[in-house]
Short mmCIF file of C-alpha atoms and ligand atoms in Angstrom, two decimals:
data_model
loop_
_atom_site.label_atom_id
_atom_site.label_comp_id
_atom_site.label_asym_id
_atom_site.label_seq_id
_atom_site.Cartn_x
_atom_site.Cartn_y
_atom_site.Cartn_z
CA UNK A 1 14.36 23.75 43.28
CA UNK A 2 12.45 21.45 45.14
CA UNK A 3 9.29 22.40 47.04
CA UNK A 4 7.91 20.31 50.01
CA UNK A 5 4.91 20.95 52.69
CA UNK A 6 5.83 22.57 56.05
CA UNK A 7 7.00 20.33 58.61
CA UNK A 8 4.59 18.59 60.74
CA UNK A 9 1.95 19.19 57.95
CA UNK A 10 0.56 16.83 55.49
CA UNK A 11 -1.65 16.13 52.10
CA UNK A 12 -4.51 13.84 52.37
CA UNK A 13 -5.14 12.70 49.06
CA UNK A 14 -6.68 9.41 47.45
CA UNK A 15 -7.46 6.54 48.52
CA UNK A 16 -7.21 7.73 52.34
CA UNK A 17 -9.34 11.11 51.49
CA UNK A 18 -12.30 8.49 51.21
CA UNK A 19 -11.91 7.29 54.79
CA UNK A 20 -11.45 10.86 55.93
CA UNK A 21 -15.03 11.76 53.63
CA UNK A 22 -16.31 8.27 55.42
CA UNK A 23 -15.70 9.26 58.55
CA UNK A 24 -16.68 12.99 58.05
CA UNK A 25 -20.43 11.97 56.75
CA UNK A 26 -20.97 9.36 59.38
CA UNK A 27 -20.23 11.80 62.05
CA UNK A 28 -22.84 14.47 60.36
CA UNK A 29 -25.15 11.47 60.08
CA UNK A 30 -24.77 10.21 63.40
CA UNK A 31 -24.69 14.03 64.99
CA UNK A 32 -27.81 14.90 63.04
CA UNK A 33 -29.43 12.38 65.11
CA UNK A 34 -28.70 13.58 67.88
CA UNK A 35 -30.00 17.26 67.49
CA UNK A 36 -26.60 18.69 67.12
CA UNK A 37 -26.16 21.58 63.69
CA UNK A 38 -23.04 22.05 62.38
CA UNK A 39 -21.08 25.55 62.98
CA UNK A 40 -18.41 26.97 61.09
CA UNK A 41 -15.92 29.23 62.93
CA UNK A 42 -12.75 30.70 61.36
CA UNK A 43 -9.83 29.68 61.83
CA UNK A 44 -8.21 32.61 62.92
CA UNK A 45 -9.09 34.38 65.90
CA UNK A 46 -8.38 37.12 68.14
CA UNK A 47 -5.28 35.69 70.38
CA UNK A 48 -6.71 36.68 73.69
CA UNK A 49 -9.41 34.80 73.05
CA UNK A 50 -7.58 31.44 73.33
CA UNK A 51 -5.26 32.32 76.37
CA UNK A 52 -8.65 33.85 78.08
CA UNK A 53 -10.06 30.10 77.41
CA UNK A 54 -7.62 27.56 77.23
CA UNK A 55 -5.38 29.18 80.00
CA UNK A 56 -2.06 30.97 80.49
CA UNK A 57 -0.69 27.90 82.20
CA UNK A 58 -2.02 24.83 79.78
CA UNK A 59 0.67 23.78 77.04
CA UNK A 60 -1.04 25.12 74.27
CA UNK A 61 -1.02 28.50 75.09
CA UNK A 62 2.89 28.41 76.34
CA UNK A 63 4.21 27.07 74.17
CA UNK A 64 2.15 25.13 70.92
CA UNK A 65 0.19 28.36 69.40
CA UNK A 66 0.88 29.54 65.99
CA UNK A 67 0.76 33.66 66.86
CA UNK A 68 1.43 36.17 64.32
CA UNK A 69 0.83 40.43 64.42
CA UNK A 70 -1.30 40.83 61.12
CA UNK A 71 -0.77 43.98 59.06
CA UNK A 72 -2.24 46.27 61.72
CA UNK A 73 -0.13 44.88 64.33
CA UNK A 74 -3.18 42.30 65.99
CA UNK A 75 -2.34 39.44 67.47
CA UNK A 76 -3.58 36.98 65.38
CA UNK A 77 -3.76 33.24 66.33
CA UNK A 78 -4.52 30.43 64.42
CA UNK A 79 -6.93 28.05 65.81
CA UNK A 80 -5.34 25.38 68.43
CA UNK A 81 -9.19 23.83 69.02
CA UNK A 82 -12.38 24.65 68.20
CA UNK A 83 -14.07 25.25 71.43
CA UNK A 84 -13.40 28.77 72.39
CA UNK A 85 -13.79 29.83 68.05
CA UNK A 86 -17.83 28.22 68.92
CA UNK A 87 -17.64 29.86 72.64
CA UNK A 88 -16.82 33.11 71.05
CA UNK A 89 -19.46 32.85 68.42
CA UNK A 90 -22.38 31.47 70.33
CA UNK A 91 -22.50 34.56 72.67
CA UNK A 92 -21.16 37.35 69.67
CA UNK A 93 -24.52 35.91 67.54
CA UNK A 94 -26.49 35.26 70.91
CA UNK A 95 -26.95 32.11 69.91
CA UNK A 96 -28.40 31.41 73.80
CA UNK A 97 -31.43 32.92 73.26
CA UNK A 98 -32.26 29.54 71.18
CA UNK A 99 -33.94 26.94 73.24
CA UNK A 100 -31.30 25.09 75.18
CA UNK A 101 -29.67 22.75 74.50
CA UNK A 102 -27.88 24.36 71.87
CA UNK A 103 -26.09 21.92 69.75
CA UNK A 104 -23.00 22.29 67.63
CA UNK A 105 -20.28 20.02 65.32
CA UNK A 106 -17.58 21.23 63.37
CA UNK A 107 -14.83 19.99 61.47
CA UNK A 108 -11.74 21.28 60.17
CA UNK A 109 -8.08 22.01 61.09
CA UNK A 110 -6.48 22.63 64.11
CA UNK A 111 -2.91 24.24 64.22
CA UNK A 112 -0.40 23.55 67.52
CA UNK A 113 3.38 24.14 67.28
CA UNK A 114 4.25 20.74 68.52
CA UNK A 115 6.91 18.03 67.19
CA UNK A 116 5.99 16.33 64.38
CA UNK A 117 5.70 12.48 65.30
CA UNK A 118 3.26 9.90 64.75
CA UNK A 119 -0.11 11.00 65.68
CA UNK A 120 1.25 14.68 66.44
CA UNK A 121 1.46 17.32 63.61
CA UNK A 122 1.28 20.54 63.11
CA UNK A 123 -2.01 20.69 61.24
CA UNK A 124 -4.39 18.50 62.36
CA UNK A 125 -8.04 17.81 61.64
CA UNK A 126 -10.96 17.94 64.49
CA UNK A 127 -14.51 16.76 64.56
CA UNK A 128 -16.16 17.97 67.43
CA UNK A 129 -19.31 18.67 69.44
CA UNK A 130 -20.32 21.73 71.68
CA UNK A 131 -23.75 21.36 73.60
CA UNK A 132 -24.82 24.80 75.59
CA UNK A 133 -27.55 24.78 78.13
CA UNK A 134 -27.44 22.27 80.59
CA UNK A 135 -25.83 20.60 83.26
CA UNK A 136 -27.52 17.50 84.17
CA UNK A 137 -25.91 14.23 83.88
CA UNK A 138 -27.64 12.70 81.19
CA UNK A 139 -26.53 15.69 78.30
CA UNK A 140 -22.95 13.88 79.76
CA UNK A 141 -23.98 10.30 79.01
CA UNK A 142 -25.79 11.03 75.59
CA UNK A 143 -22.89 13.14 74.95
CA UNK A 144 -20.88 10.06 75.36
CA UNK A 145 -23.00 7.14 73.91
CA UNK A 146 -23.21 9.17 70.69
CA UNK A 147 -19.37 9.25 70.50
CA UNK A 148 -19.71 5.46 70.71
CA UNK A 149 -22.23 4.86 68.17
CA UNK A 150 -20.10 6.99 66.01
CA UNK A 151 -17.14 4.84 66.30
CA UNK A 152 -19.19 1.86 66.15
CA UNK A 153 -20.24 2.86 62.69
CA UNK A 154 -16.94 2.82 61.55
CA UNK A 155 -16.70 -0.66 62.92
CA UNK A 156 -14.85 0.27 65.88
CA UNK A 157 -15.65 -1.39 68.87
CA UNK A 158 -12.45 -2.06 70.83
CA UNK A 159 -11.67 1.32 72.20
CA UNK A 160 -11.64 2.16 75.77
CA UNK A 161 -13.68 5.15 77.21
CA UNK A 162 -11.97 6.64 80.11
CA UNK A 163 -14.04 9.00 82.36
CA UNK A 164 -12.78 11.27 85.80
CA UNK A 165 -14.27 13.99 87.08
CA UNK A 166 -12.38 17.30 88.32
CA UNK A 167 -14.80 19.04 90.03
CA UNK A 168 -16.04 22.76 90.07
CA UNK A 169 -14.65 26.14 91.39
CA UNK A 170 -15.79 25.30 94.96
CA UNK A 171 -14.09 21.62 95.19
CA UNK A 172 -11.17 22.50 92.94
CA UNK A 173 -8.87 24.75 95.81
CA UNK A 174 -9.01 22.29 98.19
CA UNK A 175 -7.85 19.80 95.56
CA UNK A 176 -5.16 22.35 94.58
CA UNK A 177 -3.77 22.44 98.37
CA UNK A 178 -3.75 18.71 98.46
CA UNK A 179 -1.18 18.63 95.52
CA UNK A 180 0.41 21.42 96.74
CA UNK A 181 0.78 19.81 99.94
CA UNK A 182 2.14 16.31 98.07
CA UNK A 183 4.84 17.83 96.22
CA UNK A 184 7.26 19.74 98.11
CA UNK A 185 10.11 17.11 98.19
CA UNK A 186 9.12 16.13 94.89
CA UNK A 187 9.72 19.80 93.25
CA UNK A 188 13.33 19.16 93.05
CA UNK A 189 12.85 16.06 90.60
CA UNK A 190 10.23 17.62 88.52
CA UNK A 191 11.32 18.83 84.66
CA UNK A 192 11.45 22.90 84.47
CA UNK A 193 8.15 22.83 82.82
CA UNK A 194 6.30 21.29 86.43
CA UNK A 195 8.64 23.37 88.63
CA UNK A 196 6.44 26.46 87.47
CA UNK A 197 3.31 24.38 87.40
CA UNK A 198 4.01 23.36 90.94
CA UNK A 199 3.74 27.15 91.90
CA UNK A 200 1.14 28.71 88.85
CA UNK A 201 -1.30 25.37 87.73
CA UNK A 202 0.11 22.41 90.02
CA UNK A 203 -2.63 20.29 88.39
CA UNK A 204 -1.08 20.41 85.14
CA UNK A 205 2.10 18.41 86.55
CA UNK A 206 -0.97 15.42 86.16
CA UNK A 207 -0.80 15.78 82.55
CA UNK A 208 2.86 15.95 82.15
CA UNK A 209 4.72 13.49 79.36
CA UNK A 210 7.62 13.33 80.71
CA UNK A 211 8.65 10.25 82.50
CA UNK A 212 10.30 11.33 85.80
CA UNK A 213 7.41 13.25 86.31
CA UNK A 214 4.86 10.77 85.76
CA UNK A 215 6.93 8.87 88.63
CA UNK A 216 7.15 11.36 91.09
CA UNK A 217 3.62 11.62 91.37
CA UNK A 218 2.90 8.54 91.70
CA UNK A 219 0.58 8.63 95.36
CA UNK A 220 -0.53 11.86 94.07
CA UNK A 221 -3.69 13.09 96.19
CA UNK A 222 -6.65 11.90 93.36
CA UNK A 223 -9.38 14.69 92.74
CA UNK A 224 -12.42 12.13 93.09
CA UNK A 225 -11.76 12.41 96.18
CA UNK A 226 -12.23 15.74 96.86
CA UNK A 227 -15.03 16.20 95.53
CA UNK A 228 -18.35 18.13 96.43
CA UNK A 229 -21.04 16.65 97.36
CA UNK A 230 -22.64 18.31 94.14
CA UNK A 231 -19.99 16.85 91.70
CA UNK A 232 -19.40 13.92 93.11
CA UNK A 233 -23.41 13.09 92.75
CA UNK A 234 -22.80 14.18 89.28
CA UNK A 235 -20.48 12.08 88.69
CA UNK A 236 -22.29 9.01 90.23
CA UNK A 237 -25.61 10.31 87.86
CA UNK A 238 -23.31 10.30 84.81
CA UNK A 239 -21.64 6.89 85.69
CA UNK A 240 -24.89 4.88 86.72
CA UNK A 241 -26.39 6.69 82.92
CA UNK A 242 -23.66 5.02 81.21
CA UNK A 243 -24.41 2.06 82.63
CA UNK A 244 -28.00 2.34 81.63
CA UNK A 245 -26.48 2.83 78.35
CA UNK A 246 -24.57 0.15 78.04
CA UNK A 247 -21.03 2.06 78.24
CA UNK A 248 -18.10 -0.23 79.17
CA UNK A 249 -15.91 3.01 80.76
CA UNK A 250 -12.91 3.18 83.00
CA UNK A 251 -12.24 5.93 85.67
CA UNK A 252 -8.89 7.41 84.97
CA UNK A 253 -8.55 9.37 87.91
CA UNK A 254 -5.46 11.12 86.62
CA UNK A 255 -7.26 12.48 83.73
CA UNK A 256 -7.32 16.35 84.64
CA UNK A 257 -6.76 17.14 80.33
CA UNK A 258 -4.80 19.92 79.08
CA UNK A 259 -7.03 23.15 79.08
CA UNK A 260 -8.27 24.97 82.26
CA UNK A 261 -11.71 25.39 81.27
CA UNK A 262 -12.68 21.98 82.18
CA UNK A 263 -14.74 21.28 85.00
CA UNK A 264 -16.72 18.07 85.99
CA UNK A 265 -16.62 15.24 84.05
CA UNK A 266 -13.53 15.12 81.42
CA UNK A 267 -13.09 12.03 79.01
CA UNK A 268 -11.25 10.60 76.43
CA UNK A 269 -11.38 7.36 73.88
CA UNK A 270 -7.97 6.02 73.77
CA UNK A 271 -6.66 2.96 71.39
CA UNK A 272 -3.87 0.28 72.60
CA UNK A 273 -3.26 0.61 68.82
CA UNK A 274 -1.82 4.07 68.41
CA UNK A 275 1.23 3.94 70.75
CA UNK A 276 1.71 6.79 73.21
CA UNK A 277 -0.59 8.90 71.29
CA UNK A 278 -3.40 7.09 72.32
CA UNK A 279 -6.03 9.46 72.97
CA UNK A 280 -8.31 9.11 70.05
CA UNK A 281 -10.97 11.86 70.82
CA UNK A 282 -11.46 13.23 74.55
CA UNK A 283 -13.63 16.44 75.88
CA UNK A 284 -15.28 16.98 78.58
CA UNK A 285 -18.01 19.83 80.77
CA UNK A 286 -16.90 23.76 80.79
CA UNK A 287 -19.69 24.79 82.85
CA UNK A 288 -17.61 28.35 83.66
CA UNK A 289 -16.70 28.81 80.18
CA UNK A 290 -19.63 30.84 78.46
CA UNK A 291 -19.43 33.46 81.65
CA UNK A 292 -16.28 33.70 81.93
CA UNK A 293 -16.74 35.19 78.41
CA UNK A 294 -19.11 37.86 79.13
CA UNK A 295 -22.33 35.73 78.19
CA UNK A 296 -24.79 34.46 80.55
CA UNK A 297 -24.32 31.61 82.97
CA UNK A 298 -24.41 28.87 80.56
CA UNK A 299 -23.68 25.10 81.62
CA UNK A 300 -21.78 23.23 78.88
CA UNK A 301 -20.37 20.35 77.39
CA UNK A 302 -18.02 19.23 74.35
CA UNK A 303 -15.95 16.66 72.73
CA UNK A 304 -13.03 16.43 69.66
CA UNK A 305 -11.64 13.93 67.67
CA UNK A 306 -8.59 13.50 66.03
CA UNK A 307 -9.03 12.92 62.83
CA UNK A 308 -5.34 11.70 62.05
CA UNK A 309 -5.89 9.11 64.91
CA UNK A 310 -9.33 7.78 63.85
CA UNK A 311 -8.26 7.34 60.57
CA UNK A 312 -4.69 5.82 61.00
CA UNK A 313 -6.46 2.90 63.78
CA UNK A 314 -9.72 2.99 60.46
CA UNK A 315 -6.59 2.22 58.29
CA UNK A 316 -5.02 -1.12 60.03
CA UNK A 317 -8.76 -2.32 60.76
CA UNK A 318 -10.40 -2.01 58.12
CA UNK A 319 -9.89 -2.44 54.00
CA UNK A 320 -13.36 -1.31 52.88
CA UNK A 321 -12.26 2.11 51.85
CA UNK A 322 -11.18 2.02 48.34
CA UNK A 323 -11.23 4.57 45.64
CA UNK A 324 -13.95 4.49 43.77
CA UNK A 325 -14.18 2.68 40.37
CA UNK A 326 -15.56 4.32 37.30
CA UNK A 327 -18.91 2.10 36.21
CA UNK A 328 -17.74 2.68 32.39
CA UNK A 329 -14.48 3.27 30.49
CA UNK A 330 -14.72 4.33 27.03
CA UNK A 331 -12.34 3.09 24.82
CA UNK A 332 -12.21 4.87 21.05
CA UNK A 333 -10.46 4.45 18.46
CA UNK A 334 -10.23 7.27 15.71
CA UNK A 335 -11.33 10.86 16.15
CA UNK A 336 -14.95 9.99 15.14
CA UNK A 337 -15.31 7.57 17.96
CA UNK A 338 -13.39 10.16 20.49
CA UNK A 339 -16.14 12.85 19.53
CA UNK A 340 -18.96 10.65 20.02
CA UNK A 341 -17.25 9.18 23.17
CA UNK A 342 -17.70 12.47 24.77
CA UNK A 343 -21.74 12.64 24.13
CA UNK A 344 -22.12 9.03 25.42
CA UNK A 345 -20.01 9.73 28.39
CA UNK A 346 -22.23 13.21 28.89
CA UNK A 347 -24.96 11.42 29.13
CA UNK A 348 -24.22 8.55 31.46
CA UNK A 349 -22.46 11.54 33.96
CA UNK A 350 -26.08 12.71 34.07
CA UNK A 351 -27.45 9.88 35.13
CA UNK A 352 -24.36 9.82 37.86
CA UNK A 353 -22.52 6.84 36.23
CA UNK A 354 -19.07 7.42 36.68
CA UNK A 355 -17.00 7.77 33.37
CA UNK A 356 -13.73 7.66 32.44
CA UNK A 357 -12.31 7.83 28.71
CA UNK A 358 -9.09 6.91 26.62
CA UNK A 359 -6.93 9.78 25.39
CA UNK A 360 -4.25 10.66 23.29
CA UNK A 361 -5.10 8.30 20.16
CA UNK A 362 -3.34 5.54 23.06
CA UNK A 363 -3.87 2.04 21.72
CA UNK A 364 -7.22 -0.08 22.61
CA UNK A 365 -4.49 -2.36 24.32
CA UNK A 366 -3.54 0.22 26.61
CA UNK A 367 -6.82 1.63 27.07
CA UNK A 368 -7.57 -1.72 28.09
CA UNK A 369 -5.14 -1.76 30.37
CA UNK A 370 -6.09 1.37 32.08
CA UNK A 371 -10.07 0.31 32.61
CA UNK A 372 -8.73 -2.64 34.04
CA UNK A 373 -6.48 -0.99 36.79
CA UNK A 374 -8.63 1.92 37.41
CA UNK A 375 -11.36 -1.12 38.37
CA UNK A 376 -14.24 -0.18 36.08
CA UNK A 377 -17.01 -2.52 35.84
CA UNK A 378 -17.83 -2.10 32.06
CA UNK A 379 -15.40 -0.71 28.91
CA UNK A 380 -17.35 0.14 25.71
CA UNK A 381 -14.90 -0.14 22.76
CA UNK A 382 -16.29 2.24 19.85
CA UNK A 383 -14.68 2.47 16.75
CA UNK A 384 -15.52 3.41 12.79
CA UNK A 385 -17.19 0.50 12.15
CA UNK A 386 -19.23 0.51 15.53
CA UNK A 387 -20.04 4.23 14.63
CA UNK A 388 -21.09 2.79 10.82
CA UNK A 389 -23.23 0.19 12.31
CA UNK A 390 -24.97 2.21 15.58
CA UNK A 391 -23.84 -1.29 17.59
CA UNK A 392 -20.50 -0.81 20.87
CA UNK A 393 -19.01 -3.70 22.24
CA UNK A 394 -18.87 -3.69 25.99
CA UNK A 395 -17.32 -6.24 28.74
CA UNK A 396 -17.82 -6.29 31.69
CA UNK A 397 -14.37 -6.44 33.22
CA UNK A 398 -15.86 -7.77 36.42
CA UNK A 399 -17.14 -11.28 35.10
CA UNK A 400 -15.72 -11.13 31.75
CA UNK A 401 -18.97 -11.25 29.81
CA UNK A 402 -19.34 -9.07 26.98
CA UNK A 403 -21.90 -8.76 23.97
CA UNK A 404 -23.08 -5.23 21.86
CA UNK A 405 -25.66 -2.67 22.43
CA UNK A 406 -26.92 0.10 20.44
CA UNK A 407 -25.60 3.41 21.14
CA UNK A 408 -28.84 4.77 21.76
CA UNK A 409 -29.55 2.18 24.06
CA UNK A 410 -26.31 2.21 26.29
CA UNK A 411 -27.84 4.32 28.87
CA UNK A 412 -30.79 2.13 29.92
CA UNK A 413 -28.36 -0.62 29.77
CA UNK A 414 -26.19 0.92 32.73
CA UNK A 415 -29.23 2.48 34.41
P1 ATP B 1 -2.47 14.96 73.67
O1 ATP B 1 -2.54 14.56 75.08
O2 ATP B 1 -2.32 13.81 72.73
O3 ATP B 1 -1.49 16.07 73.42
P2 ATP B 1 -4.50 16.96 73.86
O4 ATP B 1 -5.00 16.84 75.24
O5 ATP B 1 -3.55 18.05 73.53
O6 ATP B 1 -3.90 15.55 73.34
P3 ATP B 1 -7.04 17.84 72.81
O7 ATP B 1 -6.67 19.27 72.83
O8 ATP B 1 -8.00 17.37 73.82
O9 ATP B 1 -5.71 16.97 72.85
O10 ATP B 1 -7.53 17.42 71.36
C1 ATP B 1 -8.44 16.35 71.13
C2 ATP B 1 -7.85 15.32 70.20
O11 ATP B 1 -7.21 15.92 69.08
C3 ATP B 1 -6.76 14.47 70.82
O12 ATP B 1 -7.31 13.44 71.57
C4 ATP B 1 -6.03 13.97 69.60
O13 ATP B 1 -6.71 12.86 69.03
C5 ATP B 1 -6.11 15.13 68.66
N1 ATP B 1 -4.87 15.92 68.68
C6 ATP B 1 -4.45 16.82 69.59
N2 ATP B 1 -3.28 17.37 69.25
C7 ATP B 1 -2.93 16.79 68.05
C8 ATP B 1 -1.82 16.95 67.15
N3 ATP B 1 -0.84 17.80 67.38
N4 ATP B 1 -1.81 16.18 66.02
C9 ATP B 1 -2.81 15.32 65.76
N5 ATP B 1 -3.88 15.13 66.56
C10 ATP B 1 -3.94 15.86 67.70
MG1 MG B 2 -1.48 18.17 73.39
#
């Protein structure tokens, strides 16, 4: 019998679990910073409360959620994203009673039934950001230069940031009847999925992946230019901030993202290193969101990364992200030397040297050996007559000096 993971899951184990804990405490560092706490939701939920939020119409809800009846016959879902899980919770807890903005990150995985391929699975890992509480521009543009100095951090300064605006509930019909009205002769051409968008969501045929229908609407009507005056002064606020800022950003005016709670400005950070996937994080405003879930009328704004993205582009950049060595390896010889091996290495742990030891009576060769390719910087070598005498050898594997210290003394010497 042989047992392997799900399909379209995967381990993350050593040495990449070091970029993933890299990149996890930089984004608490850099989040802290910015006022935002981190929430933990579960990662189940209710199922209504994703199609409620994300939308009968998006892709996730047809056709990528992982829905299950539990025991008492609930519709259980697991979570697709994490911004209706912190939607649900901020008005369950009343979290808006807090002075606004209210400021959230989480991290964890993400489940969508989608085909495994590069930069697609079927668990997936998010970072992301929720602010609550208001709507002016420059929540947008912090929102956005934090993202930045985040990646920056990492060392990555080549990404693009590509921003659009879609508008509200008053600008959005006539936008609607525009594509409506750009289509007709078009329908025919369109793949199954954007024949039912055409009648049910027709701005979702915008974010469609499949080629024919990315041609088709070429010429499509562009929702910039629709407009109201209120979002489109929004949008020029949040444009001329991340200028102030220093942003380098493109408008992507086909950006309209995959969920229907978005409204005003969307984004996304995309790589030219990741292949179609290329959307690296990307969120966006969802000022309907919070009332459309029974709490009050509650402005807000949001972001997630991909985790699997970040790191894979953190991978080919940059070699900095090793496993760590041990600072001391201690090689015994004899049972005496094993016991007293333990106490030594006791000690040094509590003083948070890393310690690694020889086992099973193997060889000082071998131990050897093993210091050397687990990287350690120093290998004590203790045997009967170093036990007799109160006097270890160590090396120090890194510039091949060595010499003796007293066993009493080893821990100021690695201190
Ligand atoms: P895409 O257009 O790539 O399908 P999306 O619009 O579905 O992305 P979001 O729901 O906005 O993505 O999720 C934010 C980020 O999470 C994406 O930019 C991407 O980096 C990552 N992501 C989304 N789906 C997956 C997945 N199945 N596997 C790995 N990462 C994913
Ligand atoms: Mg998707």
């Amino acid at each position: 019998m042989k047992y392997t993971a799900l399909k379209g899951v995967h381990d993350i184990f050593p040495p990449d679990v070091y970029v993933w804990q890299k990149v996890e405490t930089t984004a608490k560092e850099v989040f802290s910073v910015y006022g935002f706490h981190e929430i933990r939701v579960p990662i189940m939920e209710s199922t209504d409360i994703f199609i409620r939020s994300i939308g009968e119409t998006s892709d996730i809800v047809e056709k990528e959620m992982y829905t299950f009846p539990d025991k008492a016959n609930r519709s259980i879902t697991l979570r697709p994203e994490g911004t209706a899980p912190v939607v649900r919770s901020f008005i369950e807890n009343h979290l808006y009673n807090q002075p606004s903005p209210q400021k959230f990150f989480y991290s964890g995985p993400m489940f969508r039934y989608e085909r495994p391929q590069k930069g697609r699975f079927r668990q997936f890992y998010q970072i992301g950001v929720e602010a609550f509480g208001v709507s002016e521009a420059r929540l947008d543009a912090e929102i956005i230069s934090m993202l930045k100095l985040f990646l920056e951090r990492l060392g990555l300064t080549e990404l693009n940031f590509e921003v659009n605006s879609i508008g509200c509930e008053k600008c959005r019909p006539d936008y609607k009847k525009a594509l409506i009205d750009f289509f007709p002769d078009k329908v025919g051409g369109l793949c199954p999925d954007c024949n039912r968008r055409y009648t049910q969501n027709p701005l979702r045929i915008l974010d469609c992946k499949v080629a024919a229908c990315i041609e088709l609407r070429k010429g499509a009507p562009q929702v910039i230019n629709y407009l109201c005056i209120d979002c489109k002064e929004h949008f020029e606020e949040f444009q001329s901030l991340l200028r102030l800022l220093n942003v380098t950003y493109i408008i992507n005016p086909n950006m309209v993202r995959g969920l229907d709670y978005y409204t005003r400005t969307t984004f996304e950070v995309t790589s030219e290193h990741l292949g179609s996937q290329k959307a690296v994080a990307a969120g966006g405003r969802y000022d309907r969101l919070v009332e459309e879930f029974g709490g009050p009328p509650t402005p807000a704004i949001g972001f997630a990364i991909g985790m699997e993205r970040l790191v894979e582009i953190l991978k080919t950049h940059n070699s900095t992200f090793r496993t760590p060595a041990p600072g001391a390896f201690l090689a015994t010889i004899g049972n005496d030397a094993g016991r007293e091996s333990l106490k030594i290495a006791e000690k040094l742990r509590s003083k948070g040297i890393t310690v690694e030891l020889g086992y099973e009576g193997a060889s000082l060769k071998s131990q050897m050996r093993k210091a050397d390719k687990l990287g350690a910087n120093y290998v004590f070598i203790i045997g009967e007559d170093e036990l007799k005498s109160g006097k270890i050898k160590w090396k120090n594997l890194k510039d091949g000096s060595q010499g003796e210290v007293g066993i009493k003394e080893i821990e100021g010497f690695m201190v």
